[in-house]
Tab-separated table of C-alpha atoms in Angstrom:
chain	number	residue	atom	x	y	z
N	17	UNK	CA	0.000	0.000	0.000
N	18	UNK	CA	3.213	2.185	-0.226
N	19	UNK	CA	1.189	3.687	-3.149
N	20	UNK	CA	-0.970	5.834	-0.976
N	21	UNK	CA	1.866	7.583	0.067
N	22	UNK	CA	3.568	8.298	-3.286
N	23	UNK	CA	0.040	9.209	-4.565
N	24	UNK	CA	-0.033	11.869	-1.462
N	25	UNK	CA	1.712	14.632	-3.323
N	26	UNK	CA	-0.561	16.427	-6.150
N	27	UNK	CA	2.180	16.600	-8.531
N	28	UNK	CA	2.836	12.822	-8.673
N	29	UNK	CA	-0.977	12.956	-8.730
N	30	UNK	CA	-1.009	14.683	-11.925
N	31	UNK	CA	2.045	13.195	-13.843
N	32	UNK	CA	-0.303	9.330	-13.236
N	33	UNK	CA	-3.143	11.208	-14.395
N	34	UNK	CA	-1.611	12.231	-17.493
N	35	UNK	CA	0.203	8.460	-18.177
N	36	UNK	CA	-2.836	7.367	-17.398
N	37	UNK	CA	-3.724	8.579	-20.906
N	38	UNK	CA	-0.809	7.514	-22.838
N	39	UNK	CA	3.212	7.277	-22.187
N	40	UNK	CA	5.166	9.914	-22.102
N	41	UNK	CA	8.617	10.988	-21.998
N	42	UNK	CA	10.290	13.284	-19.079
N	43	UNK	CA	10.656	16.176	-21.405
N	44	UNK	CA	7.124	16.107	-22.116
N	45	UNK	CA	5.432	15.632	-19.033
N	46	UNK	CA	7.528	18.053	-17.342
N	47	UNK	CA	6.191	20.828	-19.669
N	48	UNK	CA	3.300	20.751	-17.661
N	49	UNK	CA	4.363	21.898	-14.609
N	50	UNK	CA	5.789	25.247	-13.415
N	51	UNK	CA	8.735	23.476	-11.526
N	52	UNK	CA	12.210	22.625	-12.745
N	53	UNK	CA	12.633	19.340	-14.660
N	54	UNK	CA	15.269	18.102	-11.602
N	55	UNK	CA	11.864	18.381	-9.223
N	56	UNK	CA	9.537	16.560	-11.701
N	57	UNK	CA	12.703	13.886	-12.410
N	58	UNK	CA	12.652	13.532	-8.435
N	59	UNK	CA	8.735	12.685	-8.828
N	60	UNK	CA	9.710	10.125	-11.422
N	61	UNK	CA	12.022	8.243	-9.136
N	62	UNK	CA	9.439	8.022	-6.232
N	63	UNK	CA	6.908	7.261	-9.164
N	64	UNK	CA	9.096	4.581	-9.820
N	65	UNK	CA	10.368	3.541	-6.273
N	66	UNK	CA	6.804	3.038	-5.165
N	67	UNK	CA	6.134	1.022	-8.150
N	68	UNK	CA	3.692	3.373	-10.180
N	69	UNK	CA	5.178	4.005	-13.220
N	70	UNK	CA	7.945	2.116	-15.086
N	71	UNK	CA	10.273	3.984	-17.484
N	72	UNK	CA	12.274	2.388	-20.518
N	73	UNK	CA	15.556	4.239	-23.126
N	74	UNK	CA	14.605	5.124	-26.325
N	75	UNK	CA	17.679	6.475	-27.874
N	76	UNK	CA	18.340	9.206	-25.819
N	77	UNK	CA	14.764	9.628	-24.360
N	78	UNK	CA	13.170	8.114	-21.402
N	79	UNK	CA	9.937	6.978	-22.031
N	80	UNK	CA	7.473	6.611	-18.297
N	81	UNK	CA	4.383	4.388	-18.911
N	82	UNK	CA	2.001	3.578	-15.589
N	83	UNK	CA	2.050	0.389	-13.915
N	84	UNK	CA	-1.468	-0.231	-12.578
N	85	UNK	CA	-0.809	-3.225	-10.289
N	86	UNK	CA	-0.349	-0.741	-7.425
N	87	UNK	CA	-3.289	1.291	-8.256
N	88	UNK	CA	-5.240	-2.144	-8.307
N	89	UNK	CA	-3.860	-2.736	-4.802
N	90	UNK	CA	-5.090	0.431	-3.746
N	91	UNK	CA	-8.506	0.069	-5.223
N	92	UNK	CA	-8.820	-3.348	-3.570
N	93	UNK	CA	-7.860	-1.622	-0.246
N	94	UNK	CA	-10.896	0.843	-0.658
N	95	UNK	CA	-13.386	-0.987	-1.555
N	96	UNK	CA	-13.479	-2.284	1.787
N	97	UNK	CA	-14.633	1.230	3.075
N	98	UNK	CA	-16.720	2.441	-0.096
N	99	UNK	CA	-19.677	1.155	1.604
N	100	UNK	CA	-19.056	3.051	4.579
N	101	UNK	CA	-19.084	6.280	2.759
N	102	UNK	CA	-21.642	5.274	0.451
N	103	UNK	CA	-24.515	5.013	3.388
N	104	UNK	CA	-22.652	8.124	4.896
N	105	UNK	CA	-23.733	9.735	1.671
N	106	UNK	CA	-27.021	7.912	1.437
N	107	UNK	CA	-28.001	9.797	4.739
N	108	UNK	CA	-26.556	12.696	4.134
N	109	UNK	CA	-28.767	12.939	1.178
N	110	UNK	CA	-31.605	12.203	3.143
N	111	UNK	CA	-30.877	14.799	5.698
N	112	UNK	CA	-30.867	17.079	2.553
N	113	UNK	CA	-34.351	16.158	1.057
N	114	UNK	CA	-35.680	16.765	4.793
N	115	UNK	CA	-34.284	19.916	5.116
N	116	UNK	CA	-35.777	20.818	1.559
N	117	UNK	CA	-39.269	19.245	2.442
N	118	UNK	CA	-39.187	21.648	5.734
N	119	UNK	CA	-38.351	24.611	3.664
N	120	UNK	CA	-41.353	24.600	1.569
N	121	UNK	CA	-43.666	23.745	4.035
């Protein structure tokens, strides 16, 4: 579950989000962040450390793809608690079409 805590920083968040869509290399996804490419290279290697992402050499390129066996770890993980905040929500909502229902009366 080491994920969690890679995943815990919102630019890591963001570089999975965009290999989520397709691979990448560092040059590219580094464009879309206002840091230096040594900080987003740093976010790489924990990327990487904690499993997330894999990277392979393309000539003189390095190419990051995601690794979803740790984000399948994670979701299995959760699920145990979605129904938890599922009938949180469930009442909550309820709460909310009382309140309503009081309103217009």
């Amino acid at each position: 579950m080491h994920a969690l805590e890679a995943l815990a920083d919102p630019t890591r968040r963001q570089i999975v989000e965009l290999l989520a869509e397709r691979d990448r290399d560092a040059g590219e996804i580094a464009s879309h962040f206002d840091v230096s490419r040594p900080a987003v290279s740093r976010h790489l290697r924990v990327l990487r450390e904690h499993g997330l992402v894999r990277s392979r050499g393309e000539a003189q390129r390095r190419i990051y793809s995601l690794d979803p066996g740790p984000l399948g770890e994670m979701n299995a993980w959760l699920a145990k608690y979605r129904g938890f905040w599922a009938n949180r929500l469930d009442a909550l909502d309820v709460q909310r079409r009382r309140a309503r229902r009081r309103r217009k009366e």
